[in-house]
mmCIF file of C-alpha atoms in Angstrom:
data_model
loop_
_atom_site.group_PDB
_atom_site.id
_atom_site.type_symbol
_atom_site.label_atom_id
_atom_site.label_comp_id
_atom_site.label_asym_id
_atom_site.label_seq_id
_atom_site.Cartn_x
_atom_site.Cartn_y
_atom_site.Cartn_z
ATOM 1 C CA MET A 351 -126.987 -71.786 -2.897
ATOM 2 C CA ASP A 352 -126.857 -71.219 1.049
ATOM 3 C CA ALA A 353 -125.429 -67.787 2.303
ATOM 4 C CA VAL A 354 -122.562 -69.486 3.924
ATOM 5 C CA GLU A 355 -121.383 -71.053 0.739
ATOM 6 C CA GLN A 356 -121.238 -67.647 -1.252
ATOM 7 C CA ASP A 357 -118.132 -65.817 -1.922
ATOM 8 C CA PHE A 358 -116.880 -64.157 1.157
ATOM 9 C CA PHE A 359 -117.554 -60.904 -0.816
ATOM 10 C CA GLY A 360 -121.319 -61.460 -1.069
ATOM 11 C CA VAL A 361 -121.973 -61.720 2.419
ATOM 12 C CA LEU A 362 -123.177 -58.044 3.197
ATOM 13 C CA ASP A 363 -125.140 -57.610 0.068
ATOM 14 C CA ASP A 364 -127.082 -60.874 1.550
ATOM 15 C CA PHE A 365 -127.239 -59.517 4.903
ATOM 16 C CA GLU A 366 -128.623 -56.022 3.778
ATOM 17 C CA SER A 367 -131.632 -57.949 2.246
ATOM 18 C CA LEU A 368 -132.826 -59.133 5.978
ATOM 19 C CA SER A 369 -135.219 -56.987 7.997
ATOM 20 C CA VAL A 370 -133.614 -56.343 11.020
ATOM 21 C CA VAL A 371 -134.832 -54.432 13.756
ATOM 22 C CA GLU A 372 -132.465 -52.325 16.248
ATOM 23 C CA ARG A 373 -133.283 -52.409 19.952
ATOM 24 C CA GLY A 374 -137.092 -52.794 18.571
ATOM 25 C CA THR A 375 -137.466 -49.511 16.984
ATOM 26 C CA GLU A 376 -135.882 -48.473 14.028
ATOM 27 C CA GLN A 377 -135.015 -50.648 11.065
ATOM 28 C CA ILE A 378 -131.165 -50.906 10.137
ATOM 29 C CA GLU A 379 -130.339 -48.069 7.803
ATOM 30 C CA ASP A 380 -129.185 -48.473 4.080
ATOM 31 C CA TYR A 381 -126.268 -46.989 2.968
ATOM 32 C CA SER A 382 -124.296 -47.057 -0.448
ATOM 33 C CA LEU A 383 -120.540 -46.915 -0.891
ATOM 34 C CA GLU A 384 -119.345 -43.673 -1.791
ATOM 35 C CA SER A 385 -115.415 -44.649 -2.373
ATOM 36 C CA PRO A 386 -113.097 -47.398 -3.340
ATOM 37 C CA ILE A 387 -111.551 -47.479 -0.219
ATOM 38 C CA GLU A 388 -115.321 -48.326 1.328
ATOM 39 C CA ALA A 389 -115.551 -51.263 -1.030
ATOM 40 C CA ILE A 390 -112.478 -52.641 0.114
ATOM 41 C CA LEU A 391 -113.180 -52.393 4.006
ATOM 42 C CA GLU A 392 -116.741 -53.914 2.879
ATOM 43 C CA LEU A 393 -115.231 -56.758 1.509
ATOM 44 C CA LEU A 394 -112.744 -57.295 4.255
ATOM 45 C CA ALA A 395 -115.635 -56.951 6.638
ATOM 46 C CA SER A 396 -117.540 -59.903 5.248
ATOM 47 C CA ASP A 397 -114.146 -62.098 4.846
ATOM 48 C CA PHE A 398 -113.282 -61.613 8.193
ATOM 49 C CA VAL A 399 -117.005 -61.752 9.974
ATOM 50 C CA LEU A 400 -117.139 -65.280 8.481
ATOM 51 C CA CYS A 401 -113.887 -66.533 9.249
ATOM 52 C CA LYS A 402 -114.433 -65.961 12.675
ATOM 53 C CA VAL A 403 -117.855 -67.206 13.089
ATOM 54 C CA SER A 404 -116.600 -70.403 11.360
ATOM 55 C CA SER A 405 -113.811 -70.786 13.177
ATOM 56 C CA GLY A 406 -112.575 -68.091 15.544
ATOM 57 C CA PHE A 407 -109.208 -67.676 13.306
ATOM 58 C CA TYR A 408 -108.576 -65.267 10.304
ATOM 59 C CA PRO A 409 -105.649 -66.256 8.048
ATOM 60 C CA GLU A 410 -103.712 -62.797 7.762
ATOM 61 C CA GLU A 411 -101.477 -61.841 10.240
ATOM 62 C CA PHE A 412 -102.139 -58.505 12.105
ATOM 63 C CA PRO A 413 -99.527 -55.866 11.908
ATOM 64 C CA ARG A 414 -97.242 -55.613 15.311
ATOM 65 C CA THR A 415 -97.916 -51.846 15.615
ATOM 66 C CA SER A 416 -100.866 -49.506 15.665
ATOM 67 C CA GLU A 417 -101.499 -46.066 16.438
ATOM 68 C CA LEU A 418 -104.951 -46.788 17.548
ATOM 69 C CA LEU A 419 -105.956 -45.768 21.054
ATOM 70 C CA PHE A 420 -108.588 -47.564 22.894
ATOM 71 C CA VAL A 421 -110.146 -45.595 25.899
ATOM 72 C CA PHE A 422 -112.198 -48.085 28.307
ATOM 73 C CA ASP A 423 -114.867 -47.450 30.521
ATOM 74 C CA LEU A 424 -114.420 -49.556 33.951
ATOM 75 C CA ASN A 425 -117.797 -51.162 35.919
ATOM 76 C CA GLY A 426 -120.297 -52.039 33.565
ATOM 77 C CA THR A 427 -117.763 -52.634 30.490
ATOM 78 C CA LEU A 428 -114.948 -54.474 31.607
ATOM 79 C CA ILE A 429 -116.018 -55.571 35.389
ATOM 80 C CA ARG A 430 -118.960 -55.975 37.207
ATOM 81 C CA GLU A 431 -119.811 -55.209 40.848
ATOM 82 C CA GLU A 432 -122.236 -56.841 42.961
ATOM 83 C CA ARG A 433 -123.161 -55.229 46.195
ATOM 84 C CA ARG A 434 -124.882 -57.022 49.063
ATOM 85 C CA TYR A 435 -126.466 -54.056 51.768
ATOM 86 C CA GLY A 436 -126.775 -54.535 55.329
ATOM 87 C CA GLY A 437 -129.434 -53.357 57.474
ATOM 88 C CA TRP A 438 -131.308 -50.208 56.175
ATOM 89 C CA ARG A 439 -129.051 -50.318 53.120
ATOM 90 C CA LYS A 440 -126.174 -48.048 55.377
ATOM 91 C CA SER A 441 -123.332 -50.559 54.703
ATOM 92 C CA TYR A 442 -122.847 -53.214 51.823
ATOM 93 C CA ASN A 443 -120.129 -55.587 51.076
ATOM 94 C CA ARG A 444 -118.840 -54.867 47.304
ATOM 95 C CA LYS A 445 -117.385 -57.705 45.212
ATOM 96 C CA LEU A 446 -115.783 -57.125 41.746
ATOM 97 C CA TYR A 447 -115.735 -59.462 38.743
ATOM 98 C CA LEU A 448 -113.977 -59.324 35.558
ATOM 99 C CA ARG A 449 -116.016 -60.055 32.806
ATOM 100 C CA ASP A 450 -115.588 -63.022 30.687
ATOM 101 C CA TYR A 451 -112.808 -62.923 28.186
ATOM 102 C CA CYS A 452 -111.461 -59.697 29.919
ATOM 103 C CA ARG A 453 -107.868 -61.298 30.199
ATOM 104 C CA GLU A 454 -107.787 -62.544 26.457
ATOM 105 C CA LEU A 455 -109.036 -59.000 25.602
ATOM 106 C CA LEU A 456 -106.121 -57.051 27.534
ATOM 107 C CA ASP A 457 -103.458 -59.640 26.192
ATOM 108 C CA THR A 458 -104.179 -58.596 22.477
ATOM 109 C CA LEU A 459 -104.641 -55.089 23.427
ATOM 110 C CA PHE A 460 -101.345 -54.216 25.059
ATOM 111 C CA ARG A 461 -99.457 -56.447 22.225
ATOM 112 C CA TYR A 462 -100.790 -54.085 19.163
ATOM 113 C CA PHE A 463 -102.457 -50.726 20.900
ATOM 114 C CA ARG A 464 -102.260 -47.877 23.088
ATOM 115 C CA VAL A 465 -104.584 -48.100 25.849
ATOM 116 C CA ALA A 466 -106.246 -45.854 28.560
ATOM 117 C CA VAL A 467 -108.966 -45.715 30.917
ATOM 118 C CA TRP A 468 -111.813 -42.983 31.339
ATOM 119 C CA SER A 469 -114.077 -43.955 34.147
ATOM 120 C CA SER A 470 -117.137 -41.898 35.785
ATOM 121 C CA ALA A 471 -115.974 -42.785 39.306
ATOM 122 C CA ILE A 472 -114.132 -40.764 41.822
ATOM 123 C CA SER A 473 -110.324 -40.996 41.705
ATOM 124 C CA ARG A 474 -110.049 -43.612 44.643
ATOM 125 C CA ASN A 475 -112.327 -46.148 43.254
ATOM 126 C CA THR A 476 -111.153 -45.527 39.513
ATOM 127 C CA GLN A 477 -107.554 -46.187 40.754
ATOM 128 C CA PHE A 478 -108.430 -49.192 43.024
ATOM 129 C CA ARG A 479 -110.693 -50.684 39.868
ATOM 130 C CA THR A 480 -108.090 -50.308 37.481
ATOM 131 C CA ARG A 481 -105.134 -51.758 39.294
ATOM 132 C CA LEU A 482 -107.804 -54.867 39.681
ATOM 133 C CA THR A 483 -108.817 -54.824 36.169
ATOM 134 C CA PHE A 484 -105.359 -54.505 34.431
ATOM 135 C CA GLY A 485 -102.664 -56.107 37.011
ATOM 136 C CA ALA A 486 -99.490 -56.037 35.462
ATOM 137 C CA TYR A 487 -100.673 -54.140 32.607
ATOM 138 C CA TYR A 488 -101.591 -50.857 34.690
ATOM 139 C CA GLU A 489 -98.405 -49.404 34.335
ATOM 140 C CA LYS A 490 -98.593 -49.878 30.409
ATOM 141 C CA LEU A 491 -101.764 -47.508 30.318
ATOM 142 C CA LEU A 492 -101.648 -44.337 28.485
ATOM 143 C CA PHE A 493 -103.525 -42.311 30.913
ATOM 144 C CA VAL A 494 -106.252 -43.266 33.951
ATOM 145 C CA TRP A 495 -108.937 -40.381 33.895
ATOM 146 C CA ASN A 496 -111.788 -40.229 36.486
ATOM 147 C CA ARG A 497 -114.696 -38.290 36.967
ATOM 148 C CA SER A 498 -112.875 -34.924 37.664
ATOM 149 C CA HIS A 499 -112.303 -35.171 33.699
ATOM 150 C CA CYS A 500 -115.762 -35.817 32.761
ATOM 151 C CA THR A 501 -118.397 -32.960 31.927
ATOM 152 C CA LYS A 502 -121.538 -33.041 33.762
ATOM 153 C CA LYS A 503 -124.531 -33.677 31.478
ATOM 154 C CA TYR A 504 -128.329 -32.642 32.115
ATOM 155 C CA CYS A 505 -130.212 -35.482 32.654
ATOM 156 C CA SER A 506 -133.736 -35.194 34.167
ATOM 157 C CA GLU A 507 -133.387 -38.758 35.371
ATOM 158 C CA ASN A 508 -129.881 -39.016 36.626
ATOM 159 C CA PRO A 509 -128.665 -35.767 38.434
ATOM 160 C CA TYR A 510 -125.209 -37.036 38.451
ATOM 161 C CA ALA A 511 -125.171 -37.885 34.772
ATOM 162 C CA THR A 512 -121.784 -37.118 33.156
ATOM 163 C CA GLU A 513 -120.347 -37.517 29.626
ATOM 164 C CA LYS A 514 -116.967 -37.940 28.206
ATOM 165 C CA ASP A 515 -115.877 -35.300 25.769
ATOM 166 C CA LEU A 516 -112.897 -36.560 23.429
ATOM 167 C CA GLN A 517 -111.799 -33.370 22.573
ATOM 168 C CA LYS A 518 -110.094 -33.096 26.175
ATOM 169 C CA ILE A 519 -108.291 -36.288 25.249
ATOM 170 C CA TRP A 520 -106.755 -34.841 21.735
ATOM 171 C CA GLU A 521 -105.868 -31.592 23.340
ATOM 172 C CA ASN A 522 -104.047 -33.099 26.217
ATOM 173 C CA ILE A 523 -102.620 -36.424 25.150
ATOM 174 C CA PRO A 524 -99.796 -36.103 22.209
ATOM 175 C CA GLY A 525 -100.728 -38.223 19.261
ATOM 176 C CA THR A 526 -103.780 -38.486 19.755
ATOM 177 C CA GLY A 527 -107.170 -37.283 17.417
ATOM 178 C CA ALA A 528 -110.587 -38.223 16.031
ATOM 179 C CA GLN A 529 -108.720 -40.695 13.418
ATOM 180 C CA ASN A 530 -107.424 -43.015 15.833
ATOM 181 C CA THR A 531 -109.301 -42.945 19.117
ATOM 182 C CA VAL A 532 -112.089 -45.101 19.988
ATOM 183 C CA ILE A 533 -113.869 -45.079 23.703
ATOM 184 C CA ILE A 534 -115.773 -48.069 25.105
ATOM 185 C CA ASP A 535 -118.633 -47.952 27.335
ATOM 186 C CA ASP A 536 -121.700 -49.492 28.507
ATOM 187 C CA GLU A 537 -123.696 -46.372 28.895
ATOM 188 C CA GLU A 538 -124.281 -44.538 25.553
ATOM 189 C CA TYR A 539 -125.318 -41.324 26.926
ATOM 190 C CA LYS A 540 -121.910 -40.851 28.293
ATOM 191 C CA VAL A 541 -120.093 -41.268 24.742
ATOM 192 C CA GLU A 542 -123.202 -40.070 22.181
ATOM 193 C CA SER A 543 -121.363 -36.548 21.224
ATOM 194 C CA TYR A 544 -118.871 -38.745 19.310
ATOM 195 C CA PRO A 545 -121.084 -41.567 17.536
ATOM 196 C CA ARG A 546 -118.140 -42.278 15.025
ATOM 197 C CA ASN A 547 -115.704 -42.717 17.820
ATOM 198 C CA CYS A 548 -117.575 -44.674 20.318
ATOM 199 C CA ILE A 549 -118.578 -48.506 20.722
ATOM 200 C CA VAL A 550 -121.194 -49.151 23.186
ATOM 201 C CA VAL A 551 -121.385 -52.531 24.879
ATOM 202 C CA VAL A 552 -123.861 -54.358 26.706
ATOM 203 C CA SER A 553 -123.612 -54.045 30.574
ATOM 204 C CA ALA A 554 -122.100 -56.619 32.437
ATOM 205 C CA SER A 555 -124.751 -57.872 34.943
ATOM 206 C CA LYS A 556 -125.412 -60.984 37.210
ATOM 207 C CA ASN A 557 -127.137 -62.700 34.447
ATOM 208 C CA ASN A 558 -124.987 -62.314 31.364
ATOM 209 C CA SER A 559 -121.673 -63.294 33.661
ATOM 210 C CA LEU A 560 -122.824 -66.403 35.751
ATOM 211 C CA ASP A 561 -124.792 -68.073 33.219
ATOM 212 C CA ALA A 562 -123.807 -71.402 32.224
ATOM 213 C CA GLU A 563 -122.301 -70.350 28.912
ATOM 214 C CA LYS A 564 -119.846 -67.566 29.199
ATOM 215 C CA ASP A 565 -120.856 -64.235 28.085
ATOM 216 C CA PRO A 566 -119.513 -63.432 24.801
ATOM 217 C CA THR A 567 -119.464 -59.648 24.647
ATOM 218 C CA LEU A 568 -115.802 -58.963 25.486
ATOM 219 C CA LEU A 569 -114.859 -61.953 22.911
ATOM 220 C CA ARG A 570 -116.910 -60.320 20.170
ATOM 221 C CA LEU A 571 -115.447 -56.970 21.154
ATOM 222 C CA LEU A 572 -111.976 -58.474 20.760
ATOM 223 C CA TRP A 573 -113.029 -59.666 16.981
ATOM 224 C CA TYR A 574 -114.173 -56.270 16.168
ATOM 225 C CA ILE A 575 -110.812 -54.574 17.459
ATOM 226 C CA GLU A 576 -109.095 -56.985 15.078
ATOM 227 C CA TYR A 577 -111.356 -56.035 12.061
ATOM 228 C CA LEU A 578 -110.762 -52.420 13.081
ATOM 229 C CA HIS A 579 -106.795 -52.937 13.146
ATOM 230 C CA LEU A 580 -106.810 -54.780 9.638
ATOM 231 C CA GLY A 581 -109.158 -51.840 8.386
ATOM 232 C CA MET A 582 -105.851 -49.605 9.259
ATOM 233 C CA LEU A 583 -103.900 -50.845 6.596
ATOM 234 C CA HIS A 584 -106.062 -49.695 3.895
ATOM 235 C CA VAL A 585 -107.156 -46.439 5.541
ATOM 236 C CA ASP A 586 -105.732 -44.043 7.984
ATOM 237 C CA ASP A 587 -108.905 -42.928 9.711
ATOM 238 C CA VAL A 588 -110.723 -45.429 12.369
ATOM 239 C CA ARG A 589 -114.100 -43.761 11.691
ATOM 240 C CA VAL A 590 -114.222 -44.483 8.102
ATOM 241 C CA ILE A 591 -113.913 -48.323 9.163
ATOM 242 C CA MET A 592 -116.265 -47.807 11.646
ATOM 243 C CA ASP A 593 -118.910 -46.588 9.237
ATOM 244 C CA VAL A 594 -118.519 -49.149 6.346
ATOM 245 C CA LEU A 595 -119.193 -51.520 9.583
ATOM 246 C CA PRO A 596 -120.473 -50.100 12.961
ATOM 247 C CA PHE A 597 -120.260 -52.410 16.074
ATOM 248 C CA ARG A 598 -123.779 -53.001 16.548
ATOM 249 C CA ARG A 599 -123.918 -54.379 12.808
ATOM 250 C CA PHE A 600 -120.921 -56.356 13.379
ATOM 251 C CA LEU A 601 -122.970 -58.340 16.208
ATOM 252 C CA GLN A 602 -125.781 -58.703 13.783
ATOM 253 C CA LEU A 603 -123.473 -60.355 11.311
ATOM 254 C CA ILE A 604 -122.299 -62.970 14.009
ATOM 255 C CA GLU A 605 -126.013 -63.446 14.970
ATOM 256 C CA TYR A 606 -127.157 -64.108 11.611
ATOM 257 C CA PHE A 607 -124.480 -66.445 10.371
ATOM 258 C CA SER A 608 -123.659 -68.649 13.764
ATOM 259 C CA PRO A 609 -126.504 -70.815 13.567
ATOM 260 C CA ARG A 610 -125.693 -71.428 9.986
ATOM 261 C CA MET A 611 -121.985 -72.370 10.502
ATOM 262 C CA LEU A 612 -122.938 -75.408 12.962
#
C-alpha cells in the first residue's frame, strides 16, 4: 500500500525509515516516544501534515485565543532588502520587499497569537521596517526591540555579530516564559542558545522571491504555527510540541509527501 493511502497515524513511522540528510552532513536523528502526550502529538503531526499537503486545509477549528508569543526578525525573515550602489559604493538606493505570503501569515498571527519584533538593526531602521511590514498591525505588537536589546556575540567572521537572549523577554515582559515563546529568525547563530524555542527559516533572497513560483517559506511557517497552536490543546509547553516535530522535520515531511499527492 502506498504511504499516502495508509492511516495518517502511520505516516511518521514510514518517514523514519527514510535516509534523510540534513544540510549535507548529519543523518536525521532517531528518537523514541517517552510519554503518552508525545504519542498524541505524533499522531496530530502526521494527520496535520497530510491534510495540509493534500488540500491546504485541516478539518478541526482552531482555538480562538492562545498564550503563544511569536517574536519575529525582520530583514531576511519577513522582508527582503535590495541595495543598488552608486559609484564607489558610497551611496545606494534601498528597496524593501515583503516576502511571499507575508500578509496571509500576519492575518493569522494577529487573529490568534501575541506577536513581537526583535531585529538586530539599529532603532531607526527597525522602526521604519516594522511599520512598513506590519502596517495597521503595528500598534498591536507586544514590543518592538532593536540592536540595543541584543547581546554582543564573538564571531571571527563577523565582528558585529549579536545574539538574542530570550531571558531578557521573560524577565521584562509579563506573561512570557520558555513554555510559550517562539522566536523566528533566518540566522541561526542569533538564536542558537535557545534551540527548543527557535524556528530558523531560509533567508529571503532575490532568487527565492522573484522566481516564477512563489517562495513557500512563510506559507510553510504558517502551517507549522497552526500545528503548534493545535498542539497546545494537548500540552502547555510549546517546547514539547517542537521536540516531537521540529520545523526542519516538518519541512522534510512536506517535501517527501508533496510529489505523492499530485
